[in-house]
Coordinates of C-alpha atoms (C1' of nucleotides) and ligand atoms in Angstrom, one line a residue:
Chain A
X264 CA -48.0 92.7 65.7
X265 CA -45.0 91.3 67.4
X266 CA -43.7 87.9 66.3
X267 CA -45.1 85.1 68.4
X268 CA -44.1 81.5 69.1
X269 CA -43.4 81.2 72.8
X270 CA -43.0 77.7 74.1
X271 CA -44.9 76.3 77.1
X272 CA -41.7 75.8 78.9
X273 CA -40.8 79.4 78.6
X274 CA -44.2 80.4 80.1
X275 CA -43.8 78.0 83.0
X276 CA -40.4 79.4 83.7
X277 CA -41.8 82.9 83.7
X278 CA -44.2 81.7 86.4
X279 CA -41.1 80.5 88.3
X280 CA -39.2 83.7 87.8
X281 CA -42.2 85.6 89.0
X282 CA -42.3 83.7 92.3
X283 CA -38.5 84.2 92.7
X284 CA -38.8 87.9 92.2
X285 CA -41.5 88.1 94.7
X286 CA -39.2 86.5 97.2
X287 CA -36.3 88.8 96.2
X288 CA -38.6 91.8 96.5
X289 CA -39.3 90.8 100.1
X290 CA -35.7 90.3 100.7
X291 CA -35.2 93.9 99.6
X292 CA -33.1 93.2 96.5
X293 CA -33.1 96.1 94.0
X294 CA -31.6 94.2 91.2
X295 CA -30.9 90.5 90.2
X296 CA -28.5 89.0 87.7
X297 CA -29.5 86.2 85.4
X298 CA -26.8 84.2 87.1
X299 CA -28.3 84.6 90.6
X300 CA -31.9 84.1 89.3
X301 CA -30.8 81.0 87.5
X302 CA -29.1 79.6 90.6
X303 CA -32.3 80.1 92.6
X304 CA -34.4 78.3 90.0
X305 CA -31.8 75.7 89.1
X306 CA -31.5 76.9 85.5
X307 CA -28.7 78.3 83.4
X308 CA -28.2 82.1 83.2
X309 CA -28.5 81.8 79.4
X310 CA -31.9 80.3 79.7
X311 CA -33.1 83.1 81.9
X312 CA -31.8 85.7 79.5
X313 CA -33.2 84.0 76.5
X314 CA -36.7 83.6 78.0
X315 CA -36.8 87.2 78.9
X316 CA -35.4 88.4 75.6
X317 CA -38.5 87.0 73.8
X318 CA -40.4 89.8 75.4
X319 CA -38.0 92.7 75.4
X320 CA -34.8 94.0 77.0
X321 CA -35.5 94.5 80.6
X322 CA -32.0 94.4 82.1
X323 CA -29.0 96.7 82.3
X324 CA -25.6 95.4 81.3
X325 CA -23.1 95.2 84.1
X326 CA -26.0 95.4 86.7
X327 CA -28.8 92.9 86.1
X328 CA -32.5 93.2 86.1
X329 CA -34.5 95.6 88.3
X330 CA -36.5 93.2 90.6
X331 CA -39.6 95.2 91.0
X332 CA -39.9 96.3 87.5
X333 CA -39.2 92.9 86.1
X334 CA -41.8 91.4 88.3
X335 CA -44.3 93.8 87.0
X336 CA -43.3 93.1 83.4
X337 CA -43.7 89.3 83.9
X338 CA -47.1 89.9 85.6
X339 CA -48.2 91.7 82.6
X340 CA -46.9 89.1 80.2
X341 CA -48.7 86.4 82.1
X342 CA -51.8 88.4 82.4
X343 CA -51.8 88.3 86.3
X344 CA -51.6 92.1 86.7
X345 CA -55.4 92.0 86.9
X346 CA -58.1 89.7 88.2
X347 CA -60.0 86.9 86.4
X348 CA -63.5 85.9 87.0
X349 CA -63.5 82.2 87.5
X350 CA -66.3 79.6 87.8
X351 CA -65.8 76.2 89.5
X352 CA -68.0 73.4 88.3
X353 CA -68.3 70.3 90.6
X354 CA -68.2 71.1 94.3
X355 CA -67.1 67.6 95.5
X356 CA -63.9 66.4 97.2
X357 CA -61.4 68.3 95.0
X358 CA -63.8 71.2 94.2
X359 CA -64.3 72.0 97.8
X360 CA -60.6 72.0 98.5
X361 CA -60.1 74.4 95.6
X362 CA -62.8 76.8 96.9
X363 CA -61.1 76.9 100.3
X364 CA -57.7 77.6 98.7
X365 CA -57.1 81.3 99.4
X366 CA -53.9 81.4 97.3
X367 CA -56.0 81.5 94.0
X368 CA -58.0 84.4 95.2
X369 CA -54.9 86.3 96.3
X370 CA -53.3 85.6 92.9
X371 CA -56.2 87.3 91.1
X372 CA -58.2 84.2 90.2
X373 CA -61.5 85.1 91.7
X374 CA -63.9 82.2 92.1
X375 CA -67.1 84.0 91.5
X376 CA -69.6 81.2 91.0
X377 CA -69.9 77.5 91.9
X378 CA -72.0 74.9 90.1
X379 CA -73.2 71.5 90.9
X380 CA -76.0 69.2 89.7
X381 CA -76.6 67.6 93.0
X382 CA -79.8 68.9 94.6
X383 CA -78.4 68.5 98.1
X384 CA -75.5 70.8 97.2
X385 CA -77.3 73.4 95.2
X386 CA -78.1 76.4 97.3
X387 CA -75.5 75.6 99.9
X388 CA -72.8 77.9 100.8
X389 CA -69.0 77.5 100.4
X390 CA -66.7 80.2 101.6
X391 CA -69.5 82.7 101.0
X392 CA -70.3 81.5 97.5
X393 CA -73.7 79.9 96.8
X394 CA -73.7 76.8 94.8
X395 CA -75.8 77.2 91.6
X396 CA -77.6 74.6 89.5
X397 CA -75.8 73.5 86.4
X398 CA -79.1 73.8 84.6
X399 CA -78.5 77.5 84.6
X400 CA -74.8 77.1 83.6
X401 CA -74.6 79.1 80.4
X402 CA -76.9 81.9 81.6
X403 CA -75.0 82.4 84.8
X404 CA -71.5 82.2 83.2
X405 CA -72.6 85.0 80.9
X406 CA -74.2 87.0 83.7
X407 CA -71.1 86.8 85.9
X408 CA -68.7 87.6 83.0
X409 CA -66.8 84.4 83.6
X410 CA -63.5 84.1 81.7
X411 CA -62.0 80.9 83.0
X412 CA -63.6 77.7 84.2
X413 CA -62.3 75.1 86.6
X414 CA -63.8 71.7 86.0
X415 CA -64.0 69.3 89.0
X416 CA -66.8 66.9 88.0
X417 CA -66.6 63.1 87.4
X418 CA -65.0 62.2 84.0
X419 CA -68.3 60.9 82.7
X420 CA -69.9 64.3 83.1
X421 CA -67.0 66.4 81.9
X422 CA -67.3 66.5 78.0
X423 CA -71.0 67.5 78.2
X424 CA -70.3 70.3 80.5
X425 CA -67.2 71.4 78.5
X426 CA -69.5 71.7 75.4
X427 CA -71.8 74.1 77.2
X428 CA -68.9 76.1 78.6
X429 CA -67.3 76.4 75.2
X430 CA -70.7 77.3 73.7
X431 CA -70.9 80.4 75.7
X432 CA -67.5 81.7 74.6
X433 CA -65.2 80.5 77.4
X434 CA -61.6 80.2 76.1
X435 CA -59.7 78.8 79.1
X436 CA -60.4 75.6 81.1
X437 CA -58.6 74.0 83.9
X438 CA -59.7 70.4 84.1
X439 CA -59.2 67.8 86.9
X440 CA -61.2 64.9 85.3
X441 CA -58.7 62.3 84.0
X442 CA -60.0 62.4 80.5
X443 CA -59.0 64.0 77.2
X444 CA -61.7 66.6 76.4
X445 CA -62.5 67.8 72.9
X446 CA -62.5 71.5 72.5
X447 CA -62.2 73.8 69.4
X448 CA -58.7 75.0 68.5
X449 CA -59.2 78.5 70.0
X450 CA -60.0 77.1 73.4
X451 CA -57.1 76.3 75.7
X452 CA -57.7 73.5 78.1
X453 CA -55.1 72.3 80.7
X454 CA -55.7 68.9 82.4
X455 CA -54.3 68.4 85.8
X456 CA -53.7 64.6 85.8
X457 CA -52.4 63.4 89.1
X458 CA -52.6 59.8 88.1
X459 CA -50.2 60.5 85.3
X460 CA -47.7 62.1 87.7
X461 CA -47.9 59.1 90.0
X462 CA -47.3 56.9 87.0
X463 CA -44.2 59.0 86.1
X464 CA -42.9 58.5 89.6
X465 CA -43.6 54.8 89.4
X466 CA -41.7 54.6 86.1
X467 CA -38.7 56.3 87.7
X468 CA -38.9 53.9 90.6
X469 CA -38.9 50.7 88.5
X470 CA -36.3 52.1 86.1
X471 CA -34.1 53.4 88.7
X472 CA -33.7 56.3 86.2
X473 CA -31.6 58.6 88.4
X474 CA -29.2 56.0 89.6
X475 CA -27.9 54.8 86.3
X476 CA -28.3 58.0 84.4
X477 CA -25.6 57.8 81.8
X478 CA -26.2 55.4 79.0
X479 CA -24.2 52.2 79.2
Chain B
X201 CA -28.1 47.0 80.5
X202 CA -30.4 48.3 77.8
X203 CA -29.7 51.9 76.6
X204 CA -31.8 54.5 78.4
X205 CA -32.8 58.1 77.7
X206 CA -36.5 58.1 77.6
X207 CA -38.1 61.6 77.6
X208 CA -40.7 62.8 80.0
X209 CA -43.1 63.4 77.1
X210 CA -42.8 59.7 76.1
X211 CA -43.6 58.5 79.5
X212 CA -46.6 60.7 79.7
X213 CA -47.8 59.5 76.4
X214 CA -47.4 56.0 77.5
X215 CA -49.8 56.8 80.3
X216 CA -52.3 58.1 77.7
X217 CA -51.8 55.0 75.6
X218 CA -52.5 52.9 78.6
X219 CA -55.9 54.6 79.2
X220 CA -56.8 54.4 75.6
X221 CA -55.9 50.6 75.6
X222 CA -58.1 50.2 78.6
X223 CA -61.0 51.7 76.8
X224 CA -60.2 49.6 73.6
X225 CA -60.2 46.5 75.7
X226 CA -63.6 47.3 77.1
X227 CA -64.8 47.9 73.5
X228 CA -63.5 44.4 72.7
X229 CA -60.9 45.4 70.2
X230 CA -58.3 42.7 69.7
X231 CA -55.7 44.8 67.9
X232 CA -55.2 48.5 67.3
X233 CA -53.0 50.3 64.6
X234 CA -50.7 53.2 65.5
X235 CA -52.9 55.2 63.1
X236 CA -56.1 54.6 65.1
X237 CA -54.4 54.9 68.5
X238 CA -52.9 58.2 67.4
X239 CA -56.2 59.4 66.3
X240 CA -57.7 58.7 69.7
X241 CA -55.0 60.6 71.4
X242 CA -54.6 63.4 68.9
X243 CA -51.1 62.4 68.0
X244 CA -49.3 61.1 64.9
X245 CA -49.0 57.5 64.1
X246 CA -45.2 57.9 63.8
X247 CA -45.1 59.3 67.3
X248 CA -46.9 56.3 68.7
X249 CA -44.6 53.9 66.9
X250 CA -41.5 55.7 67.9
X251 CA -42.6 55.8 71.5
X252 CA -43.2 52.1 71.7
X253 CA -40.1 51.3 69.7
X254 CA -37.9 52.6 72.6
X255 CA -39.1 49.5 74.6
X256 CA -39.3 46.8 72.0
X257 CA -41.3 45.6 69.0
X258 CA -44.8 45.0 70.2
X259 CA -46.7 45.1 67.0
X260 CA -47.4 43.0 63.9
X261 CA -46.9 44.5 60.5
X262 CA -50.0 44.7 58.5
X263 CA -52.1 44.1 61.6
X264 CA -51.2 46.5 64.4
X265 CA -50.7 46.0 68.2
X266 CA -52.5 43.4 70.3
X267 CA -54.5 45.5 72.7
X268 CA -54.4 43.3 75.7
X269 CA -50.7 42.5 75.5
X270 CA -49.7 46.0 74.7
X271 CA -51.6 47.2 77.7
X272 CA -49.7 44.7 79.9
X273 CA -46.4 45.7 78.4
X274 CA -47.0 49.4 79.1
X275 CA -48.2 48.6 82.6
X276 CA -44.9 46.8 83.2
X277 CA -42.9 49.7 81.7
X278 CA -44.7 52.2 83.9
X279 CA -44.4 50.0 86.9
X280 CA -48.1 49.9 87.4
X281 CA -48.4 46.1 87.2
X282 CA -48.1 46.0 90.9
X283 CA -49.1 48.1 94.0
X284 CA -47.1 50.8 95.6
X285 CA -47.2 51.7 99.3
X286 CA -48.0 55.4 99.5
X287 CA -48.0 57.7 102.6
X288 CA -49.9 61.0 102.5
X289 CA -48.6 63.8 104.7
X290 CA -50.9 66.7 105.5
X291 CA -54.6 65.8 105.8
X292 CA -56.0 69.2 105.1
X293 CA -58.2 70.4 102.3
X294 CA -56.3 68.8 99.4
X295 CA -55.0 65.9 101.4
X296 CA -58.5 64.8 102.5
X297 CA -59.7 65.1 98.8
X298 CA -56.8 62.8 97.8
X299 CA -57.6 60.2 100.5
X300 CA -61.2 60.0 99.3
X301 CA -60.1 59.5 95.7
X302 CA -60.7 55.8 95.0
X303 CA -59.1 56.0 91.6
X304 CA -55.5 56.0 93.1
X305 CA -56.3 52.9 95.1
X306 CA -57.7 51.2 92.1
X307 CA -54.6 52.1 90.1
X308 CA -52.4 50.4 92.6
X309 CA -51.4 53.4 94.6
X310 CA -52.3 52.2 98.0
X311 CA -52.5 55.0 100.6
X312 CA -51.3 53.1 103.6
X313 CA -50.6 55.8 106.1
X314 CA -51.6 59.4 106.8
X315 CA -49.6 62.0 108.8
X316 CA -50.3 65.3 110.2
X317 CA -48.9 67.5 112.9
X318 CA -52.2 68.9 114.2
X319 CA -53.2 67.3 117.4
X320 CA -56.8 67.6 116.5
X321 CA -56.3 65.5 113.4
X322 CA -53.9 62.9 114.9
X323 CA -55.7 59.7 115.8
X324 CA -58.8 60.6 113.6
X325 CA -59.9 58.4 110.9
X326 CA -60.1 59.0 107.1
X327 CA -61.5 56.3 105.0
X328 CA -60.4 53.8 107.4
X329 CA -56.9 55.1 107.8
X330 CA -55.7 56.5 111.1
X331 CA -53.8 59.8 111.0
X332 CA -50.4 59.4 112.6
X333 CA -48.2 62.1 114.3
X334 CA -45.4 63.5 112.0
X335 CA -43.1 63.1 115.0
X336 CA -43.0 59.4 114.2
X337 CA -42.7 60.0 110.5
X338 CA -39.4 58.2 109.7
X339 CA -40.1 55.3 112.0
X340 CA -43.6 54.7 110.5
X341 CA -42.5 55.2 106.9
X342 CA -40.0 52.4 107.4
X343 CA -42.4 50.2 109.3
X344 CA -45.0 50.4 106.6
X345 CA -42.5 49.9 103.8
X346 CA -43.6 53.2 102.1
X347 CA -42.1 53.7 98.6
X348 CA -43.8 56.9 97.6
X349 CA -44.9 60.0 99.4
X350 CA -47.6 62.5 98.7
X351 CA -47.0 65.9 100.3
X352 CA -50.0 68.1 100.9
X353 CA -48.7 70.3 103.7
X354 CA -48.2 74.1 103.7
X355 CA -45.3 75.4 101.7
X356 CA -43.5 76.5 104.8
X357 CA -43.4 73.0 106.3
X358 CA -42.6 71.2 103.1
X359 CA -38.8 71.3 102.9
X360 CA -38.3 70.1 106.4
X361 CA -40.6 67.2 105.9
X362 CA -39.0 66.3 102.6
X363 CA -35.6 66.2 104.3
X364 CA -37.0 63.5 106.7
X365 CA -38.7 61.6 103.9
X366 CA -35.5 61.6 101.9
X367 CA -33.4 60.7 104.9
X368 CA -35.3 57.4 105.2
X369 CA -34.8 56.3 101.7
X370 CA -37.9 57.4 99.8
X371 CA -37.1 58.0 96.1
X372 CA -40.3 59.3 94.8
X373 CA -42.4 62.3 96.0
X374 CA -45.6 63.9 94.7
X375 CA -45.7 67.5 96.0
X376 CA -48.6 69.9 96.1
X377 CA -47.0 72.7 97.9
X378 CA -46.2 75.5 95.4
X379 CA -42.5 75.6 96.2
X380 CA -39.3 74.3 94.6
X381 CA -38.0 71.6 97.0
X382 CA -34.4 70.6 97.2
X383 CA -33.8 66.8 97.0
X384 CA -30.7 64.7 96.1
X385 CA -30.2 63.8 92.5
X386 CA -31.4 60.2 93.0
X387 CA -34.8 61.3 94.4
X388 CA -37.6 62.1 91.8
X389 CA -39.9 64.8 92.9
X390 CA -42.9 66.0 90.9
X391 CA -44.7 69.2 91.9
X392 CA -48.3 69.6 90.9
X393 CA -48.6 73.4 90.7
X394 CA -52.1 74.5 89.9
X395 CA -51.3 78.2 90.1
X396 CA -48.8 77.7 87.3
X397 CA -51.5 76.1 85.2
X398 CA -53.8 79.0 85.8
X399 CA -51.1 81.4 84.9
X400 CA -50.5 79.5 81.6
X401 CA -54.3 79.8 80.8
X402 CA -54.1 83.5 81.8
X403 CA -51.2 83.9 79.4
X404 CA -53.1 82.4 76.5
X405 CA -56.1 84.6 77.3
X406 CA -54.2 87.8 77.1
X407 CA -52.1 86.7 74.2
X408 CA -55.0 85.3 72.4
X409 CA -52.4 82.7 71.3
X410 CA -54.8 80.3 69.6
X411 CA -56.5 82.9 67.5
X412 CA -53.4 84.4 65.8
X413 CA -51.3 81.3 65.7
X414 CA -49.2 81.8 62.7
X415 CA -46.4 84.3 63.0
X416 CA -47.2 87.6 61.3
Chain C
dT928 C1' -50.2 30.8 45.2
dA929 C1' -49.4 35.3 43.7
dT930 C1' -50.6 40.1 44.2
dT931 C1' -52.1 43.9 46.6
dT932 C1' -52.9 46.2 50.7
dT933 C1' -51.9 47.3 55.3
dT934 C1' -49.0 48.5 58.8
dT935 C1' -44.8 48.2 61.6
dG936 C1' -40.1 49.7 62.8
dT937 C1' -36.5 52.9 62.0
dG938 C1' -32.8 55.8 59.9
dA939 C1' -32.7 60.5 58.2
dA940 C1' -34.7 65.1 57.9
dA941 C1' -37.0 68.7 59.9
dC942 C1' -38.1 71.2 63.7
dC943 C1' -37.7 73.1 68.3
dT944 C1' -35.2 74.2 72.6
dT945 C1' -31.2 74.9 75.2
dT946 C1' -26.6 76.2 75.7
dC947 C1' -22.5 78.6 74.1
dA948 C1' -19.7 82.4 73.4
dC949 C1' -18.9 86.9 72.5
dA950 C1' -19.6 91.8 71.3
dT951 C1' -21.6 95.4 73.6
dT952 C1' -22.9 98.2 77.4
dT953 C1' -22.8 99.7 82.0
dT954 C1' -20.8 99.8 86.5
dT955 C1' -17.1 99.8 89.8
dG956 C1' -12.6 100.9 91.3
dT957 C1' -8.4 103.5 91.1
Chain D
dA89 C1' -10.7 109.8 83.1
dC90 C1' -9.4 105.3 82.3
dA91 C1' -9.1 100.3 83.0
dA92 C1' -11.1 96.3 84.7
dA93 C1' -15.1 93.8 85.9
dA94 C1' -19.8 92.5 85.5
dA95 C1' -23.6 91.3 83.0
dT96 C1' -26.9 91.7 79.2
dG97 C1' -28.7 90.4 74.6
dT98 C1' -28.3 87.5 70.8
dG99 C1' -26.7 84.9 66.7
dA100 C1' -24.8 80.3 66.1
dA101 C1' -23.9 75.6 67.8
dA102 C1' -25.4 71.7 70.1
dG103 C1' -28.7 68.8 71.7
dG104 C1' -33.4 66.8 71.8
dT105 C1' -37.9 65.6 69.9
dT106 C1' -41.1 64.9 66.3
dT107 C1' -42.2 63.9 61.7
dC108 C1' -41.1 61.8 57.3
dA109 C1' -40.6 58.3 54.2
dC110 C1' -39.7 53.8 53.0
dA111 C1' -38.0 48.9 53.3
dA112 C1' -39.7 44.9 55.4
dA113 C1' -43.1 42.0 57.0
dA114 C1' -47.6 40.2 57.6
dA115 C1' -52.4 40.0 56.2
dA116 C1' -56.1 40.2 53.0
dT117 C1' -57.6 39.3 48.5
dA118 C1' -58.1 37.2 44.2
Ligands
LIG2416 N1 -60.6 63.8 94.7 C1 -59.4 63.8 94.2 O1 -58.4 63.8 95.0 C2 -59.1 63.8 92.7 C3 -57.8 63.7 92.3 C4 -57.6 63.8 90.9 C5 -58.6 63.9 90.1 N2 -59.9 64.0 90.5 C6 -60.9 64.2 89.5 O2 -61.7 65.3 89.8 C7 -63.0 65.1 89.6 C8 -63.9 65.3 90.8 O3 -63.4 64.4 91.8 P1 -64.0 64.4 93.2 O4 -63.2 63.4 94.0 O5 -64.1 65.8 93.8 O6 -65.4 63.7 93.0 P2 -66.8 64.1 93.8 O7 -67.7 63.0 93.4 O8 -66.5 64.2 95.2 O9 -67.2 65.5 93.2 C9 -67.9 65.6 91.9 C10 -68.9 66.7 92.1 O10 -69.4 66.9 90.8 C11 -70.8 67.0 90.9 N3 -71.4 66.7 89.5 C12 -71.6 65.5 89.0 N4 -72.1 65.6 87.8 C13 -72.2 66.9 87.6 C14 -72.8 67.6 86.5 N5 -73.2 67.1 85.4 N6 -72.8 69.0 86.6 C15 -72.3 69.6 87.7 N7 -71.8 68.9 88.8 C16 -71.8 67.6 88.7 C17 -71.2 66.1 91.9 O11 -72.5 66.4 92.5 C18 -70.0 66.3 92.9 O12 -70.3 67.3 93.8 C19 -63.2 63.7 89.0 O13 -63.1 63.8 87.6 C20 -61.9 63.1 89.6 O14 -61.5 62.0 88.7 C21 -60.1 64.0 91.8
LIG2417 N1 -56.4 73.4 98.8 C1 -56.1 73.5 97.5 O1 -57.0 73.5 96.6 C2 -54.7 73.6 97.0 C3 -54.4 73.7 95.7 C4 -53.1 73.8 95.3 C5 -52.1 73.6 96.1 N2 -52.4 73.5 97.4 C6 -51.2 73.3 98.4 O2 -51.4 72.1 99.1 C7 -50.9 72.3 100.4 C8 -52.0 72.0 101.4 O3 -53.1 72.8 101.1 P1 -54.4 72.7 102.0 O4 -55.4 73.7 101.3 O5 -54.8 71.3 102.0 O6 -54.0 73.3 103.3 P2 -54.5 72.9 104.7 O7 -54.0 74.0 105.7 O8 -56.0 72.7 104.6 O9 -53.8 71.5 105.0 C9 -52.5 71.4 105.4 C10 -52.4 70.3 106.4 O10 -51.1 70.1 106.7 C11 -50.9 69.9 108.1 N3 -49.6 70.3 108.5 C12 -49.1 71.5 108.7 N4 -47.8 71.5 109.1 C13 -47.5 70.2 109.0 C14 -46.3 69.5 109.4 N5 -45.2 70.0 109.7 N6 -46.3 68.1 109.3 C15 -47.4 67.5 109.0 N7 -48.6 68.1 108.7 C16 -48.6 69.4 108.8 C17 -52.0 70.8 108.7 O11 -52.3 70.4 110.0 C18 -53.1 70.6 107.8 O12 -53.9 69.5 108.1 C19 -50.5 73.7 100.5 O13 -49.0 73.7 100.3 C20 -51.2 74.4 99.4 O14 -50.4 75.5 98.9 C21 -53.6 73.4 97.9

DNA sequence: TATTTTTTGTGAAACCTTTCACATTTTTGT
DNA sequence: ACAAAAATGTGAAAGGTTTCACAAAAAATA
């Protein structure tokens, strides 16, 4: 096995490189240097090279990286060279927005099933997908070979659902409930916490951080 | 001036402490030790103490931190001991979900104005707020003393709008468009990129990161 | 009141991430 | 074919963040 210990920041930057390479491909670039790629992503060339070097040597000295090939390599690293079966639980305000969002589908995150506990919603149709009853959650997750779950239920319901989701072997969860959920070590859960981002912005506003950057 | 250089992680942890303290207050705790607070947030006690120590000495040795007071101190640090006037631009799928989300209002982020460029949406009402025409963006942002902008427009429209928003002095933006926006150094912009989170999850799935943690 | 226990606040150490700097390789130009 | 220029890949240095460990202070106990 190759040696692992890749930081979260590196993975996030790979996502950025991937988008940049997509654009570059559309602009008909054949190759790109770390310098130019860094400039587009507001990073340093060394950072770009170091990030990529964790996964192999993809470039050519004196020339740079082959756009199309590097894009493919990163897709493979990120696991987006395939599609994933996704279930969305909680078809409320945010859940509905997510179902309507075509970008996920296009990126290979295929929302296959929807769940809700509200009788008025069960059986209804969202973008061609029927809303199922959470009572049949585990059974349906398995039947549809779901690999990734998006959670958009109220915070109070989230932990209970996560327990079921984990119980049937799901290893990746994207959570929108503003709560810290308990999962076993081998399950990755990412929480999208908008309130926290607003608080960060609020902090920068009251601390005028950017204005008085250097320490006095 | 006090010496600054607080990391993003510290601020995010303050947000977590704040929520934990809220809960603790409801549970009628008078004081809390760094040990207990750390346990609730899955951190180390040293981390909690170090984070807080950047802002002062709020605890009592042998006893811990006074829950109510510490909560107030953190609120002040984060700038959430007040309300902020917020404008939301782009009342589509995700925009509508955000307007309906009462939690923001309750947290002091007061969505005062909505904007859209779609004639069918302009003049319509969302949760008691009328949608205004983006043609009058700068004028209305100023009139309503907006301090923070939430951007929920298509990626293709985002940069142009940001330029206007920045032009009338806004210093904090929460962006949902999956694109890297250019803003001056003194403007803080946070981008909520769900696709990137999904990609991170996808990476952990293909790399089975959690399972084979230790380097071989 | 004296002793033990608890717990903070904080320098120093350990750890992790980014940047530097340069040998090496390949391309480009003459 | 050779020299100059461009650009990678990577150890080492620098910079940041987290954890350790302990003195100091307060609380609890006897
Ligand atoms: N709306 C937003 O803009 C927003 C923003 C940030 C975070 N969030 C979070 O996202 C989550 C959903 O928010 P929302 O605004 O869409 O709420 P919502 O009430 O509109 O939707 C929640 C949905 O979950 C369903 N539900 C409730 N209990 C369930 C259960 N046990 N099993 C299955 N489904 C269940 C409800 O029937 C409803 O359809 C909440 O945790 C909220 O805090 C929402
Ligand atoms: N829907 C989701 O779940 C989701 C998830 C992640 C990111 N996003 C991002 O959020 C943004 C909005 O997504 P959406 O699904 O709500 O799209 P949407 O098309 O439903 O909404 C976009 C809204 O912006 C308005 N608009 C377009 N140009 C405008 C302009 N120049 N000025 C003002 N308003 C303008 C449109 O009229 C529309 O009401 C997009 O950038 C999208 O990529 C959406």
